[in-house]
Amino acid sequence: MGKHIVILGSGTAGTLTANRLRRNYGEDECRITVIDQDDDHLYQPGLLFVPFGLAQPRHLVRSRTRQLHDGIEYKRARIDRVDLEARTVHFAVGGWLTYDVLVVATGARLLPEETEGLTGPGWGEKVFTFYDLPGAIGLHHALERLDGGRVVVNVADLPVKCPVAPLEFAFLADWYFQRSGVRERIQLTYVTPLDGAFTKPVAAEALGGLLEQKGIDLVTEFTLGEVDGEGGRLMSYDGREVPFDLAVVVPLHGGAEYVGRSPGLGDELGFVPVDQHTLQHPAHPEVFAIGDAAGLPASKAGSVAHFEGEVLVHNIGRFLAGKPLDASFDGHTNCFVETGFHKALLIDFNYDTEPLPGHFPAAVGLPLLKESYANHLGKLAFEWLYWHSLLPGRELPGIGSEMPERGKTPVST
């Protein structure tokens, strides 16, 4: 038996990494073990649609083990800590595994309890999040009952999973309330810690313009400090307040709990620092991180995990062979932004290039930074691609890990 590769987490990043490795290396070349605490693989992009009745919760969850190729071991256990010096993963109820290569893919977790008042009075009644399944289901019932008032969509602080999802929620809420005939009785507000609707100027202008067109108020540079659920107020650290009748909050995020119990593994937020081009830990070369668990200046989005996976698997092979690593991951991110009324826009960017207009993946393709029905169909098609192509570790034809330069139109700002 060859080297032992241990993958912590079997969400998007961990599953596609395990499957890519198994496709590239035979069982005589390496042993692959995936560790997670349950058998429920959640299709997280579907959470956005649950509150609006556009996705059924039971269709979003599948067995983790059934997404893994034959020849991959799955261990159901809660991780207590990682001993980096001994190259050992310790479990909460006893036992351990040693590794030759460790891949941290345990994602990001929600930390609503870290914001004063967020989980207090009103939580689950008029204060919700759609970033987990119970919250999305509860929000669905709340929206069904709502016939007027102030609806606020708020990002508590960054980083968060899928940074465009809160914007998508605001756009879909506008569509949902119009379809329900109550839009004129709803004041819809988007509240963000950023200085605009998005992080980059061109995209911020385009997305901010859409908010304005749809009559959605924008409040910027608002870092959530406290929630008054009973009084219906969001309060920022600088003393500003935003009133609400229904608040949809994206809570603070952090890395997995065990990271904090593993000296030398993570940063103060529980994310794992790695080289932004090779995905290798700076102090422990046998450790890599991928997806939301990685402390990178890239979006925490499923597409990023997909693009990282190609480079990561290549680098694990090069590490085991004693060769220099491939420093080619460029932060490539690709996101469909659902805007309601059967339209979506598409953004494509990396560390150095902001989202620009044009087409993807080349001069002829889907329009970038422009609403279209084609992009909406692309958003819907992604669920099939997720289960049948991305998770199994297959390549998407014509779409590689590096961001394509062709088709993009430079914009002066």
mmCIF file of C-alpha atoms in Angstrom:
data_model
loop_
_atom_site.group_PDB
_atom_site.id
_atom_site.type_symbol
_atom_site.label_atom_id
_atom_site.label_comp_id
_atom_site.label_asym_id
_atom_site.label_seq_id
_atom_site.Cartn_x
_atom_site.Cartn_y
_atom_site.Cartn_z
ATOM 1 C CA MET A 1 0.000 0.000 0.000
ATOM 2 C CA GLY A 2 1.284 3.462 -0.906
ATOM 3 C CA LYS A 3 1.141 6.735 0.961
ATOM 4 C CA HIS A 4 -1.851 7.591 3.126
ATOM 5 C CA ILE A 5 -3.791 10.732 2.135
ATOM 6 C CA VAL A 6 -6.306 11.863 4.755
ATOM 7 C CA ILE A 7 -9.000 14.373 3.780
ATOM 8 C CA LEU A 8 -10.851 16.165 6.567
ATOM 9 C CA GLY A 9 -14.375 16.988 5.395
ATOM 10 C CA SER A 10 -16.599 15.553 2.682
ATOM 11 C CA GLY A 11 -18.414 18.618 1.481
ATOM 12 C CA THR A 12 -17.844 20.012 -1.988
ATOM 13 C CA ALA A 13 -14.076 20.486 -1.688
ATOM 14 C CA GLY A 14 -13.278 17.270 0.181
ATOM 15 C CA THR A 15 -15.426 15.081 -2.045
ATOM 16 C CA LEU A 16 -14.131 16.385 -5.364
ATOM 17 C CA THR A 17 -10.538 16.171 -4.073
ATOM 18 C CA ALA A 18 -10.938 12.545 -2.986
ATOM 19 C CA ASN A 19 -12.572 11.593 -6.271
ATOM 20 C CA ARG A 20 -9.957 13.390 -8.389
ATOM 21 C CA LEU A 21 -7.190 11.658 -6.452
ATOM 22 C CA ARG A 22 -8.828 8.259 -6.879
ATOM 23 C CA ARG A 23 -9.227 8.853 -10.613
ATOM 24 C CA ASN A 24 -5.528 9.766 -10.891
ATOM 25 C CA TYR A 25 -3.954 7.174 -8.583
ATOM 26 C CA GLY A 26 -4.601 3.478 -8.151
ATOM 27 C CA GLU A 27 -5.238 1.863 -4.777
ATOM 28 C CA ASP A 28 -1.716 0.401 -4.854
ATOM 29 C CA GLU A 29 -0.264 3.929 -5.196
ATOM 30 C CA CYS A 30 -2.111 5.611 -2.328
ATOM 31 C CA ARG A 31 -4.687 4.993 0.357
ATOM 32 C CA ILE A 32 -7.357 7.705 0.607
ATOM 33 C CA THR A 33 -9.414 8.240 3.759
ATOM 34 C CA VAL A 34 -12.157 10.858 4.102
ATOM 35 C CA ILE A 35 -13.394 11.868 7.553
ATOM 36 C CA ASP A 36 -16.659 13.603 8.406
ATOM 37 C CA GLN A 37 -19.142 13.556 11.264
ATOM 38 C CA ASP A 38 -22.352 12.556 9.445
ATOM 39 C CA ASP A 39 -23.630 11.182 6.148
ATOM 40 C CA ASP A 40 -25.583 14.228 4.940
ATOM 41 C CA HIS A 41 -24.084 16.025 1.949
ATOM 42 C CA LEU A 42 -25.977 19.304 1.477
ATOM 43 C CA TYR A 43 -26.176 21.064 -1.872
ATOM 44 C CA GLN A 44 -25.558 24.502 -0.380
ATOM 45 C CA PRO A 45 -26.406 26.610 -3.483
ATOM 46 C CA GLY A 46 -29.968 25.271 -3.191
ATOM 47 C CA LEU A 47 -30.463 26.981 0.173
ATOM 48 C CA LEU A 48 -30.987 30.303 -1.627
ATOM 49 C CA PHE A 49 -34.094 28.951 -3.342
ATOM 50 C CA VAL A 50 -35.775 27.243 -0.373
ATOM 51 C CA PRO A 51 -37.253 30.419 1.186
ATOM 52 C CA PHE A 52 -39.005 31.242 -2.089
ATOM 53 C CA GLY A 53 -40.440 27.765 -2.616
ATOM 54 C CA LEU A 54 -38.149 27.181 -5.598
ATOM 55 C CA ALA A 55 -36.328 24.181 -4.093
ATOM 56 C CA GLN A 56 -37.518 21.315 -1.920
ATOM 57 C CA PRO A 57 -35.320 20.679 1.130
ATOM 58 C CA ARG A 58 -35.456 16.901 0.752
ATOM 59 C CA HIS A 59 -33.905 17.181 -2.707
ATOM 60 C CA LEU A 60 -30.841 19.060 -1.434
ATOM 61 C CA VAL A 61 -29.399 16.346 0.814
ATOM 62 C CA ARG A 62 -27.759 13.121 -0.343
ATOM 63 C CA SER A 63 -25.504 10.511 1.230
ATOM 64 C CA ARG A 64 -21.878 11.599 1.572
ATOM 65 C CA THR A 65 -20.572 8.073 1.087
ATOM 66 C CA ARG A 66 -22.513 7.583 -2.135
ATOM 67 C CA GLN A 67 -20.719 10.581 -3.671
ATOM 68 C CA LEU A 68 -17.311 8.936 -3.168
ATOM 69 C CA HIS A 69 -15.736 6.619 -5.738
ATOM 70 C CA ASP A 70 -14.974 2.990 -4.949
ATOM 71 C CA GLY A 71 -11.637 2.547 -3.254
ATOM 72 C CA ILE A 72 -12.049 5.583 -0.959
ATOM 73 C CA GLU A 73 -12.383 4.851 2.747
ATOM 74 C CA TYR A 74 -14.965 6.867 4.672
ATOM 75 C CA LYS A 75 -14.702 7.277 8.431
ATOM 76 C CA ARG A 76 -17.635 8.799 10.272
ATOM 77 C CA ALA A 77 -16.162 10.595 13.272
ATOM 78 C CA ARG A 78 -15.920 13.999 14.926
ATOM 79 C CA ILE A 79 -12.408 15.414 14.804
ATOM 80 C CA ASP A 80 -10.934 16.556 18.092
ATOM 81 C CA ARG A 81 -7.591 17.915 16.889
ATOM 82 C CA VAL A 82 -4.676 17.470 14.514
ATOM 83 C CA ASP A 83 -1.176 16.880 15.864
ATOM 84 C CA LEU A 84 0.966 18.366 13.115
ATOM 85 C CA GLU A 85 4.253 17.147 14.541
ATOM 86 C CA ALA A 86 3.072 13.535 14.837
ATOM 87 C CA ARG A 87 1.053 13.767 11.594
ATOM 88 C CA THR A 88 -1.956 12.360 13.427
ATOM 89 C CA VAL A 89 -5.695 13.161 13.408
ATOM 90 C CA HIS A 90 -7.339 12.502 16.791
ATOM 91 C CA PHE A 91 -11.062 11.768 17.135
ATOM 92 C CA ALA A 92 -13.413 13.107 19.793
ATOM 93 C CA VAL A 93 -14.443 9.673 21.081
ATOM 94 C CA GLY A 94 -11.000 8.101 20.943
ATOM 95 C CA GLY A 95 -8.835 6.686 18.201
ATOM 96 C CA TRP A 96 -6.646 8.332 15.623
ATOM 97 C CA LEU A 97 -5.283 8.120 12.099
ATOM 98 C CA THR A 98 -1.814 8.932 10.852
ATOM 99 C CA TYR A 99 -1.223 10.526 7.463
ATOM 100 C CA ASP A 100 1.476 11.232 4.925
ATOM 101 C CA VAL A 101 -0.574 14.033 3.351
ATOM 102 C CA LEU A 102 -3.386 15.943 5.049
ATOM 103 C CA VAL A 103 -6.035 17.917 3.148
ATOM 104 C CA VAL A 104 -8.171 20.253 5.242
ATOM 105 C CA ALA A 105 -11.579 20.638 3.588
ATOM 106 C CA THR A 106 -13.907 21.150 6.537
ATOM 107 C CA GLY A 107 -15.364 24.379 5.170
ATOM 108 C CA ALA A 108 -16.658 27.325 7.152
ATOM 109 C CA ARG A 109 -19.202 27.254 9.969
ATOM 110 C CA LEU A 110 -21.798 29.814 10.990
ATOM 111 C CA LEU A 111 -21.186 31.684 14.247
ATOM 112 C CA PRO A 112 -24.476 33.518 14.940
ATOM 113 C CA GLU A 113 -23.876 33.345 18.678
ATOM 114 C CA GLU A 114 -20.855 35.651 18.247
ATOM 115 C CA THR A 115 -23.127 38.625 17.436
ATOM 116 C CA GLU A 116 -24.883 40.074 20.466
ATOM 117 C CA GLY A 117 -28.627 39.447 20.358
ATOM 118 C CA LEU A 118 -28.681 37.623 17.031
ATOM 119 C CA THR A 119 -29.835 34.304 18.510
ATOM 120 C CA GLY A 120 -31.860 36.028 21.264
ATOM 121 C CA PRO A 121 -35.538 37.088 21.198
ATOM 122 C CA GLY A 122 -36.879 37.086 17.653
ATOM 123 C CA TRP A 123 -34.445 34.445 16.342
ATOM 124 C CA GLY A 124 -36.466 32.065 14.203
ATOM 125 C CA GLU A 125 -39.487 34.390 14.368
ATOM 126 C CA LYS A 126 -38.506 37.599 12.622
ATOM 127 C CA VAL A 127 -34.726 37.142 12.471
ATOM 128 C CA PHE A 128 -33.489 34.362 10.185
ATOM 129 C CA THR A 129 -30.599 33.129 8.109
ATOM 130 C CA PHE A 130 -30.908 31.085 4.913
ATOM 131 C CA TYR A 131 -27.337 29.813 5.231
ATOM 132 C CA ASP A 132 -28.430 26.551 6.858
ATOM 133 C CA LEU A 133 -31.351 24.263 6.057
ATOM 134 C CA PRO A 134 -33.468 24.850 9.207
ATOM 135 C CA GLY A 135 -33.092 28.608 8.759
ATOM 136 C CA ALA A 136 -34.029 28.495 5.074
ATOM 137 C CA ILE A 137 -37.143 26.426 5.863
ATOM 138 C CA GLY A 138 -38.175 28.777 8.668
ATOM 139 C CA LEU A 139 -37.663 31.767 6.408
ATOM 140 C CA HIS A 140 -39.902 30.175 3.776
ATOM 141 C CA HIS A 141 -42.782 30.077 6.259
ATOM 142 C CA ALA A 142 -42.064 33.647 7.394
ATOM 143 C CA LEU A 143 -42.160 34.948 3.817
ATOM 144 C CA GLU A 144 -45.453 33.176 3.192
ATOM 145 C CA ARG A 145 -46.984 35.060 6.141
ATOM 146 C CA LEU A 146 -45.528 38.461 5.247
ATOM 147 C CA ASP A 147 -47.800 41.015 3.567
ATOM 148 C CA GLY A 148 -45.920 44.243 4.267
ATOM 149 C CA GLY A 149 -43.226 45.939 6.313
ATOM 150 C CA ARG A 150 -39.468 46.450 6.344
ATOM 151 C CA VAL A 151 -37.360 43.533 5.105
ATOM 152 C CA VAL A 152 -33.621 43.857 5.648
ATOM 153 C CA VAL A 153 -30.950 41.578 4.136
ATOM 154 C CA ASN A 154 -27.719 41.920 6.096
ATOM 155 C CA VAL A 155 -24.180 40.496 5.886
ATOM 156 C CA ALA A 156 -22.776 40.663 9.418
ATOM 157 C CA ASP A 157 -19.103 40.648 8.414
ATOM 158 C CA LEU A 158 -16.689 39.028 5.976
ATOM 159 C CA PRO A 159 -15.579 36.458 4.947
ATOM 160 C CA VAL A 160 -18.763 34.504 4.220
ATOM 161 C CA LYS A 161 -19.620 31.552 2.026
ATOM 162 C CA CYS A 162 -20.844 32.528 -1.454
ATOM 163 C CA PRO A 163 -20.538 36.330 -1.122
ATOM 164 C CA VAL A 164 -23.085 36.972 -3.898
ATOM 165 C CA ALA A 165 -25.856 34.891 -2.272
ATOM 166 C CA PRO A 166 -27.129 37.729 -0.011
ATOM 167 C CA LEU A 167 -27.456 39.963 -3.082
ATOM 168 C CA GLU A 168 -29.266 37.176 -4.888
ATOM 169 C CA PHE A 169 -31.644 36.875 -1.949
ATOM 170 C CA ALA A 170 -32.473 40.598 -2.182
ATOM 171 C CA PHE A 171 -33.106 40.337 -5.933
ATOM 172 C CA LEU A 172 -35.254 37.228 -5.549
ATOM 173 C CA ALA A 173 -37.168 38.825 -2.681
ATOM 174 C CA ASP A 174 -38.087 41.730 -4.978
ATOM 175 C CA TRP A 175 -39.334 39.232 -7.572
ATOM 176 C CA TYR A 176 -41.143 37.121 -4.951
ATOM 177 C CA PHE A 177 -42.981 40.077 -3.432
ATOM 178 C CA GLN A 178 -43.978 41.369 -6.853
ATOM 179 C CA ARG A 179 -45.316 37.947 -7.798
ATOM 180 C CA SER A 180 -47.214 37.846 -4.473
ATOM 181 C CA GLY A 181 -48.729 41.274 -5.099
ATOM 182 C CA VAL A 182 -47.311 42.898 -1.952
ATOM 183 C CA ARG A 183 -44.146 44.579 -3.255
ATOM 184 C CA GLU A 184 -45.555 48.100 -2.919
ATOM 185 C CA ARG A 185 -46.114 47.459 0.801
ATOM 186 C CA ILE A 186 -42.552 46.202 1.383
ATOM 187 C CA GLN A 187 -39.488 48.332 2.020
ATOM 188 C CA LEU A 188 -36.514 46.197 0.975
ATOM 189 C CA THR A 189 -33.012 47.117 2.189
ATOM 190 C CA TYR A 190 -29.605 45.546 1.564
ATOM 191 C CA VAL A 191 -27.071 46.178 4.343
ATOM 192 C CA THR A 192 -23.391 45.334 3.812
ATOM 193 C CA PRO A 193 -20.029 45.927 5.546
ATOM 194 C CA LEU A 194 -18.554 46.756 2.130
ATOM 195 C CA ASP A 195 -18.383 50.279 0.693
ATOM 196 C CA GLY A 196 -20.573 49.195 -2.235
ATOM 197 C CA ALA A 197 -22.784 46.372 -3.433
ATOM 198 C CA PHE A 198 -19.713 44.218 -4.171
ATOM 199 C CA THR A 199 -15.964 44.228 -3.569
ATOM 200 C CA LYS A 200 -14.747 45.327 -7.011
ATOM 201 C CA PRO A 201 -15.624 48.671 -8.662
ATOM 202 C CA VAL A 202 -17.049 47.509 -12.003
ATOM 203 C CA ALA A 203 -19.164 44.741 -10.473
ATOM 204 C CA ALA A 204 -20.165 46.998 -7.558
ATOM 205 C CA GLU A 205 -21.473 49.557 -10.024
ATOM 206 C CA ALA A 206 -23.402 46.976 -12.040
ATOM 207 C CA LEU A 207 -24.911 45.243 -9.005
ATOM 208 C CA GLY A 208 -25.582 48.533 -7.222
ATOM 209 C CA GLY A 209 -27.377 49.717 -10.353
ATOM 210 C CA LEU A 210 -29.591 46.630 -10.239
ATOM 211 C CA LEU A 211 -30.466 47.298 -6.598
ATOM 212 C CA GLU A 212 -31.446 50.843 -7.524
ATOM 213 C CA GLN A 213 -33.527 49.696 -10.515
ATOM 214 C CA LYS A 214 -35.427 47.286 -8.301
ATOM 215 C CA GLY A 215 -36.069 49.862 -5.588
ATOM 216 C CA ILE A 216 -33.861 48.130 -3.024
ATOM 217 C CA ASP A 217 -32.188 50.538 -0.611
ATOM 218 C CA LEU A 218 -28.437 50.091 -0.070
ATOM 219 C CA VAL A 219 -26.695 50.707 3.260
ATOM 220 C CA THR A 220 -22.896 50.386 3.107
ATOM 221 C CA GLU A 221 -19.993 50.126 5.578
ATOM 222 C CA PHE A 222 -22.338 48.681 8.197
ATOM 223 C CA THR A 223 -20.609 46.089 10.405
ATOM 224 C CA LEU A 224 -23.208 44.380 12.561
ATOM 225 C CA GLY A 225 -22.578 44.764 16.294
ATOM 226 C CA GLU A 226 -25.923 43.908 17.863
ATOM 227 C CA VAL A 227 -29.411 42.709 16.965
ATOM 228 C CA ASP A 228 -32.486 43.847 18.878
ATOM 229 C CA GLY A 229 -34.974 41.192 17.830
ATOM 230 C CA GLU A 230 -37.809 42.463 20.009
ATOM 231 C CA GLY A 231 -37.384 46.078 18.958
ATOM 232 C CA GLY A 232 -36.616 45.205 15.326
ATOM 233 C CA ARG A 233 -33.240 46.942 15.023
ATOM 234 C CA LEU A 234 -29.868 46.076 13.535
ATOM 235 C CA MET A 235 -27.123 48.122 15.186
ATOM 236 C CA SER A 236 -23.645 48.693 13.785
ATOM 237 C CA TYR A 237 -20.448 49.244 15.732
ATOM 238 C CA ASP A 238 -20.457 52.909 14.694
ATOM 239 C CA GLY A 239 -23.865 53.512 16.297
ATOM 240 C CA ARG A 240 -26.090 53.440 13.204
ATOM 241 C CA GLU A 241 -29.394 51.550 13.277
ATOM 242 C CA VAL A 242 -31.491 49.899 10.570
ATOM 243 C CA PRO A 243 -35.088 49.052 11.584
ATOM 244 C CA PHE A 244 -36.777 45.867 10.390
ATOM 245 C CA ASP A 245 -39.922 43.796 10.600
ATOM 246 C CA LEU A 246 -38.091 40.814 9.077
ATOM 247 C CA ALA A 247 -34.294 40.499 9.114
ATOM 248 C CA VAL A 248 -32.376 38.041 6.939
ATOM 249 C CA VAL A 249 -28.872 37.919 8.402
ATOM 250 C CA VAL A 250 -25.778 36.154 7.111
ATOM 251 C CA PRO A 251 -23.882 35.518 10.379
ATOM 252 C CA LEU A 252 -20.190 35.678 11.097
ATOM 253 C CA HIS A 253 -18.215 32.720 9.737
ATOM 254 C CA GLY A 254 -15.239 30.856 11.117
ATOM 255 C CA GLY A 255 -13.301 27.698 10.429
ATOM 256 C CA ALA A 256 -14.024 24.297 11.969
ATOM 257 C CA GLU A 257 -13.774 24.062 15.760
ATOM 258 C CA TYR A 258 -10.974 21.482 15.790
ATOM 259 C CA VAL A 259 -8.686 23.891 13.923
ATOM 260 C CA GLY A 260 -8.515 26.058 17.033
ATOM 261 C CA ARG A 261 -7.497 22.999 19.078
ATOM 262 C CA SER A 262 -4.694 22.139 16.639
ATOM 263 C CA PRO A 263 -1.628 24.312 17.373
ATOM 264 C CA GLY A 264 -0.035 25.694 14.223
ATOM 265 C CA LEU A 265 -2.828 24.648 11.866
ATOM 266 C CA GLY A 266 -5.063 27.717 11.512
ATOM 267 C CA ASP A 267 -5.347 31.466 11.950
ATOM 268 C CA GLU A 268 -7.342 33.406 14.544
ATOM 269 C CA LEU A 269 -10.581 32.809 12.602
ATOM 270 C CA GLY A 270 -9.996 29.064 12.302
ATOM 271 C CA PHE A 271 -9.102 29.116 8.604
ATOM 272 C CA VAL A 272 -5.960 27.364 7.378
ATOM 273 C CA PRO A 273 -3.290 29.649 5.861
ATOM 274 C CA VAL A 274 -1.849 28.251 2.651
ATOM 275 C CA ASP A 275 0.165 29.562 -0.264
ATOM 276 C CA GLN A 276 -2.377 31.286 -2.510
ATOM 277 C CA HIS A 277 -1.015 29.643 -5.651
ATOM 278 C CA THR A 278 -0.014 26.132 -4.472
ATOM 279 C CA LEU A 279 -2.507 25.613 -1.566
ATOM 280 C CA GLN A 280 0.312 24.247 0.626
ATOM 281 C CA HIS A 281 0.650 25.128 4.316
ATOM 282 C CA PRO A 282 3.685 27.433 4.828
ATOM 283 C CA ALA A 283 5.072 25.596 7.876
ATOM 284 C CA HIS A 284 3.952 22.025 7.189
ATOM 285 C CA PRO A 285 4.514 21.053 3.537
ATOM 286 C CA GLU A 286 2.515 17.814 3.879
ATOM 287 C CA VAL A 287 -0.620 19.842 4.753
ATOM 288 C CA PHE A 288 -2.893 21.431 2.152
ATOM 289 C CA ALA A 289 -6.240 23.209 2.393
ATOM 290 C CA ILE A 290 -9.004 23.695 -0.150
ATOM 291 C CA GLY A 291 -12.390 25.349 -0.393
ATOM 292 C CA ASP A 292 -13.952 27.429 2.341
ATOM 293 C CA ALA A 293 -11.474 26.082 4.939
ATOM 294 C CA ALA A 294 -8.528 27.749 3.187
ATOM 295 C CA GLY A 295 -7.410 31.185 4.348
ATOM 296 C CA LEU A 296 -7.054 32.679 0.879
ATOM 297 C CA PRO A 297 -7.921 36.084 -0.606
ATOM 298 C CA ALA A 298 -10.407 34.277 -2.876
ATOM 299 C CA SER A 299 -14.167 33.957 -2.623
ATOM 300 C CA LYS A 300 -15.532 31.124 -0.524
ATOM 301 C CA ALA A 301 -17.598 29.666 -3.359
ATOM 302 C CA GLY A 302 -18.092 26.223 -4.871
ATOM 303 C CA SER A 303 -16.509 27.216 -8.173
ATOM 304 C CA VAL A 304 -13.304 28.157 -6.351
ATOM 305 C CA ALA A 305 -13.100 24.686 -4.789
ATOM 306 C CA HIS A 306 -13.560 23.197 -8.248
ATOM 307 C CA PHE A 307 -10.763 25.260 -9.761
ATOM 308 C CA GLU A 308 -8.505 24.713 -6.735
ATOM 309 C CA GLY A 309 -9.056 20.956 -6.973
ATOM 310 C CA GLU A 310 -7.261 20.648 -10.290
ATOM 311 C CA VAL A 311 -4.142 22.366 -8.927
ATOM 312 C CA LEU A 312 -4.310 20.688 -5.511
ATOM 313 C CA VAL A 313 -4.419 17.130 -6.823
ATOM 314 C CA HIS A 314 -1.556 17.868 -9.187
ATOM 315 C CA ASN A 315 0.451 19.312 -6.282
ATOM 316 C CA ILE A 316 -0.182 16.374 -3.970
ATOM 317 C CA GLY A 317 1.272 14.134 -6.646
ATOM 318 C CA ARG A 318 4.280 16.421 -7.083
ATOM 319 C CA PHE A 319 4.817 16.622 -3.311
ATOM 320 C CA LEU A 320 4.805 12.844 -2.948
ATOM 321 C CA ALA A 321 7.235 12.585 -5.855
ATOM 322 C CA GLY A 322 9.578 15.163 -4.315
ATOM 323 C CA LYS A 323 9.065 17.641 -7.159
ATOM 324 C CA PRO A 324 8.511 21.428 -7.034
ATOM 325 C CA LEU A 325 4.856 22.375 -6.726
ATOM 326 C CA ASP A 326 2.697 23.908 -9.427
ATOM 327 C CA ALA A 327 2.014 27.532 -8.444
ATOM 328 C CA SER A 328 -0.725 28.067 -10.995
ATOM 329 C CA PHE A 329 -3.908 28.628 -8.972
ATOM 330 C CA ASP A 330 -4.868 32.223 -9.777
ATOM 331 C CA GLY A 331 -7.902 32.687 -7.523
ATOM 332 C CA HIS A 332 -10.323 31.933 -10.351
ATOM 333 C CA THR A 333 -13.936 32.480 -9.297
ATOM 334 C CA ASN A 334 -17.052 32.070 -11.412
ATOM 335 C CA CYS A 335 -20.542 32.847 -10.087
ATOM 336 C CA PHE A 336 -24.032 33.085 -11.525
ATOM 337 C CA VAL A 337 -25.976 35.840 -9.758
ATOM 338 C CA GLU A 338 -29.714 35.160 -9.863
ATOM 339 C CA THR A 339 -31.578 38.459 -10.300
ATOM 340 C CA GLY A 340 -35.212 37.307 -10.455
ATOM 341 C CA PHE A 341 -37.729 37.227 -13.296
ATOM 342 C CA HIS A 342 -35.896 34.235 -14.836
ATOM 343 C CA LYS A 343 -32.696 36.179 -15.352
ATOM 344 C CA ALA A 344 -29.186 36.029 -13.943
ATOM 345 C CA LEU A 345 -25.846 37.632 -14.596
ATOM 346 C CA LEU A 346 -22.437 35.980 -14.559
ATOM 347 C CA ILE A 347 -19.179 37.177 -13.013
ATOM 348 C CA ASP A 348 -15.740 35.684 -13.661
ATOM 349 C CA PHE A 349 -12.571 36.949 -11.974
ATOM 350 C CA ASN A 350 -9.372 36.028 -10.140
ATOM 351 C CA TYR A 351 -6.802 37.520 -7.763
ATOM 352 C CA ASP A 352 -5.641 40.126 -10.249
ATOM 353 C CA THR A 353 -8.585 40.684 -12.601
ATOM 354 C CA GLU A 354 -11.878 42.061 -11.304
ATOM 355 C CA PRO A 355 -15.247 40.979 -12.780
ATOM 356 C CA LEU A 356 -15.477 42.578 -16.217
ATOM 357 C CA PRO A 357 -18.106 42.731 -18.962
ATOM 358 C CA GLY A 358 -17.781 40.556 -22.055
ATOM 359 C CA HIS A 359 -18.453 36.852 -22.518
ATOM 360 C CA PHE A 360 -17.431 33.571 -20.871
ATOM 361 C CA PRO A 361 -15.512 31.382 -21.533
ATOM 362 C CA ALA A 362 -14.475 33.167 -24.735
ATOM 363 C CA ALA A 363 -15.624 35.915 -27.105
ATOM 364 C CA VAL A 364 -18.654 33.757 -27.928
ATOM 365 C CA GLY A 365 -20.341 32.532 -24.767
ATOM 366 C CA LEU A 366 -22.487 33.560 -21.835
ATOM 367 C CA PRO A 367 -22.700 37.319 -21.235
ATOM 368 C CA LEU A 368 -20.718 38.686 -18.273
ATOM 369 C CA LEU A 369 -22.090 41.336 -15.904
ATOM 370 C CA LYS A 370 -25.321 41.429 -17.893
ATOM 371 C CA GLU A 371 -28.705 39.948 -17.045
ATOM 372 C CA SER A 372 -29.882 37.212 -19.389
ATOM 373 C CA TYR A 373 -32.172 34.205 -19.547
ATOM 374 C CA ALA A 374 -29.198 32.120 -20.702
ATOM 375 C CA ASN A 375 -27.386 32.842 -17.455
ATOM 376 C CA HIS A 376 -30.508 31.874 -15.496
ATOM 377 C CA LEU A 377 -30.522 28.532 -17.302
ATOM 378 C CA GLY A 378 -26.828 28.184 -16.473
ATOM 379 C CA LYS A 379 -27.601 28.730 -12.798
ATOM 380 C CA LEU A 380 -30.284 26.036 -12.881
ATOM 381 C CA ALA A 381 -28.060 23.623 -14.828
ATOM 382 C CA PHE A 382 -25.329 23.901 -12.224
ATOM 383 C CA GLU A 383 -27.177 21.592 -9.823
ATOM 384 C CA TRP A 384 -26.973 18.695 -12.303
ATOM 385 C CA LEU A 385 -23.332 19.488 -13.030
ATOM 386 C CA TYR A 386 -22.621 19.603 -9.310
ATOM 387 C CA TRP A 387 -23.810 16.061 -8.598
ATOM 388 C CA HIS A 388 -22.725 14.470 -11.877
ATOM 389 C CA SER A 389 -19.541 16.289 -12.876
ATOM 390 C CA LEU A 390 -18.047 18.524 -10.184
ATOM 391 C CA LEU A 391 -18.309 16.145 -7.203
ATOM 392 C CA PRO A 392 -17.189 13.068 -9.174
ATOM 393 C CA GLY A 393 -14.025 14.989 -10.089
ATOM 394 C CA ARG A 394 -14.640 15.270 -13.813
ATOM 395 C CA GLU A 395 -13.414 18.142 -15.941
ATOM 396 C CA LEU A 396 -15.936 20.603 -17.344
ATOM 397 C CA PRO A 397 -15.302 20.850 -21.109
ATOM 398 C CA GLY A 398 -13.699 24.159 -22.042
ATOM 399 C CA ILE A 399 -13.473 25.385 -18.439
ATOM 400 C CA GLY A 400 -10.094 24.999 -16.733
ATOM 401 C CA SER A 401 -8.727 26.187 -13.421
ATOM 402 C CA GLU A 402 -7.117 29.299 -14.886
ATOM 403 C CA MET A 403 -9.351 32.290 -15.562
ATOM 404 C CA PRO A 404 -9.788 32.819 -19.315
ATOM 405 C CA GLU A 405 -8.663 36.215 -20.541
ATOM 406 C CA ARG A 406 -10.456 35.952 -23.859
ATOM 407 C CA GLY A 407 -13.890 37.519 -24.125
ATOM 408 C CA LYS A 408 -13.387 40.101 -21.382
ATOM 409 C CA THR A 409 -13.651 43.834 -22.070
ATOM 410 C CA PRO A 410 -11.367 46.088 -19.975
ATOM 411 C CA VAL A 411 -13.173 48.994 -18.318
ATOM 412 C CA SER A 412 -11.599 52.203 -17.063
ATOM 413 C CA THR A 413 -12.819 53.208 -13.612
#
